[in-house]
CSV table of C-alpha atoms and ligand atoms in Angstrom, one decimal:
chain,number,residue,atom,x,y,z
A,1,MET,CA,0.0,0.0,0.0
A,2,SER,CA,1.6,3.2,-1.1
A,3,VAL,CA,-0.5,5.7,0.9
A,4,ARG,CA,-1.8,5.6,4.4
A,5,VAL,CA,-4.8,4.1,6.1
A,6,MET,CA,-6.2,6.3,8.8
A,7,CYS,CA,-8.4,5.3,11.7
A,8,VAL,CA,-10.3,8.1,13.5
A,9,GLY,CA,-11.7,7.6,17.0
A,10,LEU,CA,-10.8,6.6,20.6
A,11,ALA,CA,-7.4,5.8,22.2
A,12,CYS,CA,-7.6,5.0,25.9
A,13,VAL,CA,-5.5,3.1,28.4
A,14,ASP,CA,-6.8,-0.5,29.1
A,15,ILE,CA,-5.9,-1.6,32.6
A,16,VAL,CA,-6.4,-5.4,32.4
A,17,SER,CA,-6.7,-8.0,35.1
A,18,VAL,CA,-6.6,-11.6,34.0
A,19,CYS,CA,-8.7,-13.7,36.4
A,20,LYS,CA,-8.9,-17.4,37.0
A,21,ASN,CA,-12.7,-17.1,36.9
A,22,TYR,CA,-15.0,-14.2,36.5
A,23,PRO,CA,-15.1,-12.7,40.0
A,24,GLU,CA,-18.0,-12.8,42.3
A,25,GLU,CA,-19.4,-9.4,43.5
A,26,ASP,CA,-17.8,-8.3,46.8
A,27,SER,CA,-15.1,-11.1,46.8
A,28,ASP,CA,-11.4,-10.6,47.2
A,29,GLN,CA,-8.9,-12.6,45.1
A,30,ARG,CA,-5.5,-12.4,43.5
A,31,VAL,CA,-5.4,-12.1,39.7
A,32,LEU,CA,-3.3,-14.3,37.4
A,33,ASP,CA,-1.9,-11.3,35.5
A,34,PHE,CA,-2.2,-7.5,35.4
A,35,TYR,CA,-1.0,-5.1,32.7
A,36,TRP,CA,-1.6,-1.8,31.0
A,37,GLN,CA,-2.0,-1.6,27.2
A,38,LYS,CA,-3.2,0.8,24.6
A,39,GLY,CA,-6.9,0.5,23.8
A,40,GLY,CA,-9.8,2.1,22.0
A,41,ASN,CA,-11.3,0.8,18.8
A,42,ALA,CA,-9.6,3.2,16.4
A,43,ALA,CA,-6.3,2.9,18.2
A,44,ASN,CA,-6.5,-0.9,18.1
A,45,SER,CA,-7.5,-1.0,14.5
A,46,SER,CA,-4.7,1.3,13.5
A,47,THR,CA,-2.2,-0.8,15.3
A,48,VAL,CA,-3.4,-4.0,13.7
A,49,LEU,CA,-3.1,-2.3,10.3
A,50,SER,CA,0.5,-1.4,11.0
A,51,LEU,CA,1.3,-4.9,12.3
A,52,LEU,CA,-0.1,-6.3,9.1
A,53,GLY,CA,2.2,-4.1,7.1
A,54,ALA,CA,0.1,-1.1,6.2
A,55,LYS,CA,1.3,2.4,6.5
A,56,SER,CA,-1.0,3.4,9.3
A,57,GLU,CA,-2.1,6.6,11.1
A,58,TYR,CA,-4.3,7.2,14.1
A,59,MET,CA,-6.3,10.4,14.5
A,60,GLY,CA,-8.0,11.2,17.8
A,61,SER,CA,-7.7,13.5,20.8
A,62,PHE,CA,-5.0,13.4,23.4
A,63,ALA,CA,-5.0,14.7,26.9
A,64,ASN,CA,-1.7,16.2,28.3
A,65,ASP,CA,-1.1,13.6,31.0
A,66,ASN,CA,1.1,10.6,31.8
A,67,GLU,CA,-1.5,8.1,30.3
A,68,MET,CA,-1.3,10.0,27.0
A,69,ARG,CA,2.6,9.7,27.1
A,70,PHE,CA,2.2,5.9,27.6
A,71,LEU,CA,-0.2,5.8,24.6
A,72,GLN,CA,2.1,7.8,22.4
A,73,GLU,CA,5.1,5.5,23.1
A,74,GLU,CA,3.0,2.5,22.3
A,75,PHE,CA,1.9,4.0,19.0
A,76,THR,CA,5.4,4.9,18.1
A,77,SER,CA,6.9,1.5,18.9
A,78,GLN,CA,4.1,-0.1,16.8
A,79,GLY,CA,4.7,2.1,13.8
A,80,VAL,CA,1.5,4.1,13.9
A,81,LEU,CA,1.7,7.8,13.0
A,82,THR,CA,-0.1,10.2,15.4
A,83,SER,CA,1.1,13.6,14.1
A,84,ASN,CA,-2.4,14.9,13.3
A,85,CYS,CA,-3.7,14.3,16.8
A,86,HIS,CA,-4.9,17.3,18.7
A,87,THR,CA,-3.4,17.5,22.3
A,88,TYR,CA,-5.7,19.2,24.8
A,89,ASP,CA,-3.9,21.0,27.6
A,90,THR,CA,-4.4,20.8,31.4
A,91,GLY,CA,-7.7,19.7,32.9
A,92,TYR,CA,-8.4,17.0,30.3
A,93,MET,CA,-8.1,13.3,31.1
A,94,THR,CA,-7.2,10.3,29.0
A,95,PRO,CA,-10.1,7.9,28.9
A,96,THR,CA,-9.5,4.6,30.7
A,97,SER,CA,-11.0,1.1,30.8
A,98,ILE,CA,-10.8,-1.3,33.6
A,99,ILE,CA,-11.0,-4.8,32.0
A,100,ILE,CA,-11.5,-8.2,33.5
A,101,VAL,CA,-10.3,-11.0,31.2
A,102,ASN,CA,-11.6,-14.5,32.3
A,103,SER,CA,-8.8,-17.0,31.6
A,104,GLN,CA,-11.4,-19.8,31.3
A,105,ASN,CA,-12.9,-18.6,28.1
A,106,GLY,CA,-11.1,-15.3,27.1
A,107,SER,CA,-14.2,-13.2,27.8
A,108,ARG,CA,-13.6,-9.5,28.4
A,109,THR,CA,-15.7,-7.3,30.7
A,110,ILE,CA,-15.1,-3.5,30.1
A,111,LEU,CA,-15.7,-0.7,32.5
A,112,HIS,CA,-15.0,2.4,30.5
A,113,ALA,CA,-14.4,5.9,31.9
A,114,SER,CA,-14.3,8.9,29.6
A,115,LYS,CA,-14.7,12.2,31.5
A,116,ASN,CA,-14.1,15.3,29.3
A,117,LEU,CA,-11.9,14.7,26.3
A,118,PRO,CA,-13.5,16.1,23.1
A,119,GLU,CA,-13.8,14.1,20.0
A,120,VAL,CA,-12.1,14.9,16.7
A,121,SER,CA,-13.5,18.1,15.2
A,122,LEU,CA,-14.0,18.8,11.6
A,123,GLU,CA,-11.8,21.8,12.0
A,124,ASP,CA,-8.9,19.6,13.0
A,125,PHE,CA,-9.7,17.0,10.4
A,126,LYS,CA,-9.6,19.7,7.6
A,127,LYS,CA,-5.9,20.3,8.5
A,128,ILE,CA,-4.9,16.8,7.1
A,129,ASP,CA,-3.8,16.6,3.6
A,130,LEU,CA,-6.2,14.1,2.1
A,131,LYS,CA,-3.9,13.1,-0.8
A,132,ASN,CA,-1.9,11.1,1.7
A,133,TYR,CA,-4.6,8.7,2.4
A,134,LYS,CA,-6.0,5.7,0.6
A,135,TRP,CA,-8.6,4.8,3.2
A,136,ILE,CA,-10.1,6.6,6.2
A,137,HIS,CA,-12.0,4.6,8.8
A,138,PHE,CA,-14.2,6.1,11.4
A,139,GLU,CA,-15.2,4.6,14.8
A,140,GLY,CA,-18.8,5.8,15.1
A,141,ARG,CA,-18.7,7.9,18.3
A,142,PRO,CA,-21.0,10.7,19.3
A,143,ASN,CA,-19.2,13.8,20.6
A,144,LEU,CA,-19.5,15.2,24.2
A,145,SER,CA,-22.9,16.8,23.3
A,146,GLY,CA,-24.2,13.4,22.1
A,147,SER,CA,-24.2,14.0,18.3
A,148,SER,CA,-22.3,12.1,15.7
A,149,TYR,CA,-22.9,15.0,13.2
A,150,GLU,CA,-19.2,15.9,13.2
A,151,ILE,CA,-18.4,12.5,11.6
A,152,VAL,CA,-21.2,13.0,9.1
A,153,ARG,CA,-19.5,16.2,8.1
A,154,MET,CA,-16.0,14.7,7.9
A,155,LEU,CA,-17.4,11.9,5.6
A,156,ALA,CA,-19.1,14.6,3.5
A,157,TYR,CA,-15.8,16.5,3.3
A,158,ILE,CA,-14.1,13.3,1.9
A,159,ASP,CA,-17.0,12.8,-0.5
A,160,GLU,CA,-16.5,16.3,-1.8
A,161,TYR,CA,-12.7,15.7,-2.2
A,162,ASN,CA,-13.4,12.4,-4.1
A,163,HIS,CA,-15.9,14.0,-6.4
A,164,SER,CA,-13.1,15.8,-8.4
A,165,ARG,CA,-10.6,13.0,-8.3
A,166,SER,CA,-10.0,10.0,-10.6
A,167,GLU,CA,-11.0,6.6,-9.2
A,168,SER,CA,-7.5,5.7,-8.4
A,169,GLU,CA,-7.0,8.9,-6.4
A,170,GLN,CA,-10.2,8.5,-4.4
A,171,ILE,CA,-10.2,7.7,-0.7
A,172,GLN,CA,-12.3,4.8,0.4
A,173,THR,CA,-14.3,5.3,3.6
A,174,SER,CA,-15.6,3.1,6.3
A,175,VAL,CA,-17.5,3.5,9.5
A,176,GLU,CA,-18.1,1.2,12.5
A,177,LEU,CA,-21.4,1.1,14.5
A,178,GLU,CA,-20.6,-0.8,17.6
A,179,LYS,CA,-22.3,0.4,20.7
A,180,PRO,CA,-26.0,-0.2,21.0
A,181,ALA,CA,-26.4,2.5,23.6
A,182,ARG,CA,-25.6,5.0,21.0
A,183,ALA,CA,-27.7,3.6,18.2
A,184,ALA,CA,-30.0,6.6,18.0
A,185,GLU,CA,-27.0,8.9,17.2
A,186,LEU,CA,-25.0,6.4,15.1
A,187,ASP,CA,-27.8,5.3,12.7
A,188,GLN,CA,-27.3,8.5,10.8
A,189,LEU,CA,-23.9,7.3,9.7
A,190,LEU,CA,-25.3,4.3,7.9
A,191,ASP,CA,-25.6,5.9,4.5
A,192,LYS,CA,-22.5,8.0,4.7
A,193,ALA,CA,-19.5,5.7,3.9
A,194,ASN,CA,-18.5,3.1,1.4
A,195,TYR,CA,-18.2,0.2,3.9
A,196,VAL,CA,-20.2,0.0,7.1
A,197,PHE,CA,-19.2,-2.4,9.9
A,198,ILE,CA,-21.9,-3.2,12.3
A,199,SER,CA,-21.2,-5.2,15.5
A,200,LYS,CA,-23.2,-8.2,16.8
A,201,ASP,CA,-24.3,-6.2,19.8
A,202,TYR,CA,-25.6,-3.4,17.6
A,203,ASN,CA,-27.5,-5.9,15.4
A,204,GLN,CA,-29.0,-7.8,18.3
A,205,HIS,CA,-30.2,-4.5,19.8
A,206,LYS,CA,-32.1,-3.9,16.5
A,207,GLY,CA,-33.7,-7.4,17.0
A,208,LEU,CA,-31.6,-9.1,14.3
A,209,ASN,CA,-30.5,-12.6,15.2
A,210,SER,CA,-28.0,-13.7,12.7
A,211,LYS,CA,-25.2,-12.3,10.6
A,212,GLU,CA,-27.0,-13.0,7.4
A,213,GLU,CA,-30.3,-11.4,8.5
A,214,SER,CA,-28.3,-8.4,9.7
A,215,ALA,CA,-26.5,-7.9,6.4
A,216,ARG,CA,-29.7,-8.2,4.5
A,217,ALA,CA,-31.5,-5.7,6.7
A,218,PHE,CA,-28.7,-3.1,6.9
A,219,ILE,CA,-27.7,-3.0,3.3
A,220,GLN,CA,-31.1,-1.4,2.6
A,221,LYS,CA,-30.0,1.5,4.7
A,222,CYS,CA,-26.6,1.9,3.2
A,223,ARG,CA,-25.9,4.2,0.3
A,224,LYS,CA,-25.7,3.1,-3.4
A,225,GLY,CA,-22.5,1.1,-4.1
A,226,ALA,CA,-21.7,0.6,-0.5
A,227,ALA,CA,-21.2,-2.8,1.4
A,228,VAL,CA,-22.3,-3.8,4.9
A,229,ILE,CA,-20.1,-6.1,7.1
A,230,CYS,CA,-21.4,-7.9,10.2
A,231,ALA,CA,-19.0,-9.7,12.5
A,232,TRP,CA,-20.7,-12.3,14.7
A,233,GLY,CA,-18.3,-13.6,17.4
A,234,GLU,CA,-17.9,-17.3,17.2
A,235,ASP,CA,-20.2,-17.4,14.1
A,236,GLY,CA,-17.7,-15.6,11.9
A,237,ALA,CA,-19.0,-12.7,9.7
A,238,ALA,CA,-21.2,-11.9,6.8
A,239,ALA,CA,-21.2,-9.1,4.2
A,240,MET,CA,-23.5,-7.9,1.5
A,241,ASP,CA,-22.8,-5.6,-1.4
A,242,SER,CA,-25.4,-3.2,-3.0
A,243,GLN,CA,-26.2,-5.8,-5.7
A,244,GLY,CA,-27.5,-7.9,-2.8
A,245,GLN,CA,-24.7,-10.5,-3.0
A,246,LEU,CA,-24.3,-12.2,0.4
A,247,VAL,CA,-20.9,-13.6,1.4
A,248,THR,CA,-20.0,-15.3,4.7
A,249,SER,CA,-17.0,-16.6,6.6
A,250,PRO,CA,-16.8,-19.0,9.5
A,251,CYS,CA,-14.7,-18.1,12.5
A,252,PHE,CA,-11.3,-19.6,12.9
A,253,PRO,CA,-10.8,-20.6,16.5
A,254,PRO,CA,-7.3,-20.7,18.0
A,255,ASP,CA,-6.0,-23.9,19.7
A,256,LYS,CA,-6.8,-22.2,23.1
A,257,LEU,CA,-9.1,-19.2,23.6
A,258,CYS,CA,-7.0,-16.6,25.6
A,259,ASP,CA,-8.2,-13.1,25.2
A,260,THR,CA,-11.1,-11.8,23.0
A,261,LEU,CA,-10.5,-8.2,23.9
A,262,ALA,CA,-10.3,-6.2,20.6
A,263,ALA,CA,-11.3,-9.2,18.4
A,264,GLY,CA,-13.8,-6.9,16.6
A,265,ASP,CA,-11.3,-4.1,16.1
A,266,THR,CA,-8.8,-6.6,14.8
A,267,PHE,CA,-11.5,-8.0,12.4
A,268,ASN,CA,-12.3,-4.5,11.1
A,269,ALA,CA,-8.6,-3.7,10.5
A,270,ALA,CA,-7.7,-7.0,8.7
A,271,THR,CA,-10.8,-6.7,6.6
A,272,ILE,CA,-9.9,-3.1,5.6
A,273,TYR,CA,-6.3,-4.2,4.9
A,274,ALA,CA,-7.5,-6.9,2.5
A,275,LEU,CA,-10.1,-4.6,0.8
A,276,ALA,CA,-7.5,-1.9,0.4
A,277,GLN,CA,-5.4,-4.4,-1.5
A,278,GLY,CA,-8.2,-5.1,-3.9
A,279,LYS,CA,-9.4,-8.3,-2.5
A,280,THR,CA,-13.1,-9.3,-2.9
A,281,LEU,CA,-15.5,-8.9,0.0
A,282,ALA,CA,-15.6,-12.6,0.5
A,283,ASP,CA,-11.8,-12.9,0.8
A,284,ALA,CA,-11.6,-9.8,2.9
A,285,ILE,CA,-14.0,-11.0,5.6
A,286,THR,CA,-12.4,-14.4,5.6
A,287,PHE,CA,-9.0,-12.8,6.2
A,288,GLY,CA,-10.6,-10.7,8.9
A,289,CYS,CA,-11.9,-13.7,10.6
A,290,LYS,CA,-8.6,-15.5,10.4
A,291,ILE,CA,-6.6,-12.7,11.9
A,292,ALA,CA,-9.3,-12.0,14.6
A,293,GLY,CA,-9.3,-15.7,15.4
A,294,ALA,CA,-5.5,-15.7,15.8
A,295,LYS,CA,-5.7,-12.7,18.0
A,296,CYS,CA,-8.2,-14.6,20.3
A,297,GLY,CA,-5.4,-17.1,20.9
A,298,MET,CA,-2.9,-14.5,22.2
A,299,GLN,CA,-2.7,-11.9,24.9
A,300,GLY,CA,-3.2,-8.4,23.3
A,301,ILE,CA,-2.5,-7.8,19.6
A,302,LYS,CA,1.2,-7.3,19.4
A,303,GLY,CA,1.8,-11.0,18.5
A,304,LEU,CA,-0.1,-10.5,15.2
A,305,LYS,CA,3.2,-9.1,13.8
A,306,ASP,CA,4.5,-12.7,13.5
A,307,VAL,CA,1.2,-14.5,12.9
A,308,LYS,CA,0.6,-12.9,9.6
A,309,PHE,CA,3.5,-14.8,8.0
A,310,THR,CA,2.2,-18.2,8.6
A,311,GLU,CA,1.0,-19.8,5.4
A,312,GLU,CA,-2.6,-20.3,6.4
A,313,LEU,CA,-3.0,-16.7,7.2
A,314,GLN,CA,-1.2,-15.4,4.2
A,315,LEU,CA,-3.4,-13.1,2.1
A,316,ASN,CA,-3.2,-14.5,-1.4
A,317,GLN,CA,-1.2,-12.0,-3.5
B,1,ADP,P1,-16.3,-7.7,19.4
B,1,ADP,O1,-14.9,-7.6,19.8
B,1,ADP,O2,-16.8,-6.4,18.8
B,1,ADP,O3,-17.3,-8.2,20.4
B,1,ADP,P2,-16.9,-10.1,17.8
B,1,ADP,O4,-17.1,-10.9,19.1
B,1,ADP,O5,-18.1,-10.0,16.9
B,1,ADP,O6,-16.3,-8.6,18.1
B,1,ADP,O7,-15.7,-10.8,17.0
B,1,ADP,C1,-15.2,-10.3,15.9
B,1,ADP,C2,-14.5,-11.4,15.1
B,1,ADP,O8,-13.5,-11.9,15.9
B,1,ADP,C3,-15.5,-12.5,14.7
B,1,ADP,O9,-16.0,-12.3,13.4
B,1,ADP,C4,-14.6,-13.7,14.7
B,1,ADP,O10,-13.9,-13.8,13.4
B,1,ADP,C5,-13.5,-13.4,15.7
B,1,ADP,N1,-13.8,-14.1,17.0
B,1,ADP,C6,-14.6,-13.5,18.1
B,1,ADP,N2,-14.7,-14.4,19.0
B,1,ADP,C7,-14.0,-15.5,18.6
B,1,ADP,C8,-13.7,-16.8,19.1
B,1,ADP,N3,-14.2,-17.2,20.4
B,1,ADP,N4,-13.0,-17.7,18.5
B,1,ADP,C9,-12.5,-17.3,17.2
B,1,ADP,N5,-12.7,-16.1,16.6
B,1,ADP,C10,-13.5,-15.2,17.3
B,2,FRU,C1,-12.0,-3.0,22.6
B,2,FRU,C2,-11.9,-1.6,23.2
B,2,FRU,C3,-11.0,-1.5,24.4
B,2,FRU,C4,-11.5,-0.2,25.0
B,2,FRU,C5,-13.0,-0.3,24.8
B,2,FRU,C6,-13.7,1.0,24.7
B,2,FRU,O1,-12.8,-3.0,21.5
B,2,FRU,O2,-11.5,-0.6,22.2
B,2,FRU,O3,-9.6,-1.4,24.0
B,2,FRU,O4,-11.2,-0.2,26.4
B,2,FRU,O5,-13.2,-1.2,23.7
B,2,FRU,O6,-15.0,0.8,24.5
């Protein structure tokens, strides 16, 4: 990939405790392991893209605190550019998640705290030079006042840029709708991007009970020429293009389930990576499921750097 892939959205600190079993309320126990790592959907996806070999950039907001310096070191060591991030000065706090990973089944329980850090603004976004990007992915997130209109405007700004460019110069766009609690605000993003990733939780909240049913329902709401992609945990993923062609992939379970934290972010990144290389929707979601499955067999995502070279996971060139 000659030009960058950018992911716009959250970076936070994940404070992870690995427990023997999921703890009982009001109990007291020692954990098996404890560590900090960089988290946030856009931060995770941009990192996976870099580990897979893409030129990757993260754009989000930084507070001016020690947690932010930790995040920046992680981005740098993982090869992800952050030079277009806006750093807010004193008084702002880096968002944090306290996470319990159950070592029996790899489940992750997330307690997220986000106090006052603003989301990326259109004004900041307009400072980037769009010609450096091949693909821009947005994590659907309402801003502090509860609106996702700023993302709508950033996507419209890219559409406008694309309008006067040849096909090969155009930027592909994607958006992720993940959190059911924000569905009312996020639904307005459905018809604003070329690829729409919709999580299992989001689909179930809408009363949709399988990946196929979800893809069929949501493609109706996407814009002409777009595709919808629905990951479905242990049931793999499905996608549909605007001609109504449905493709599916099974999941690829690791030998031992270790940690499912960021499986969805990994799936999104690997699928984008494959699509950006011109792969079909079917091949891209299969690659997404393979890489996400490999991730579930390891702690965190850093080990993906080595996994991608194994023959089974090779993206056919
Ligand atoms: P999220 O992290 O958003 O909850 P999902 O649970 O839908 O995401 O998982 C995203 C992708 O990760 C799935 O499509 C699948 O390919 C992979 N995955 C998730 N859970 C497992 C699992 N237990 N075993 C293997 N792969 C999994
Ligand atoms: C995983 C994740 C974590 C973060 C949380 C925020 O998808 O991005 O890294 O703490 O979700 O909701």
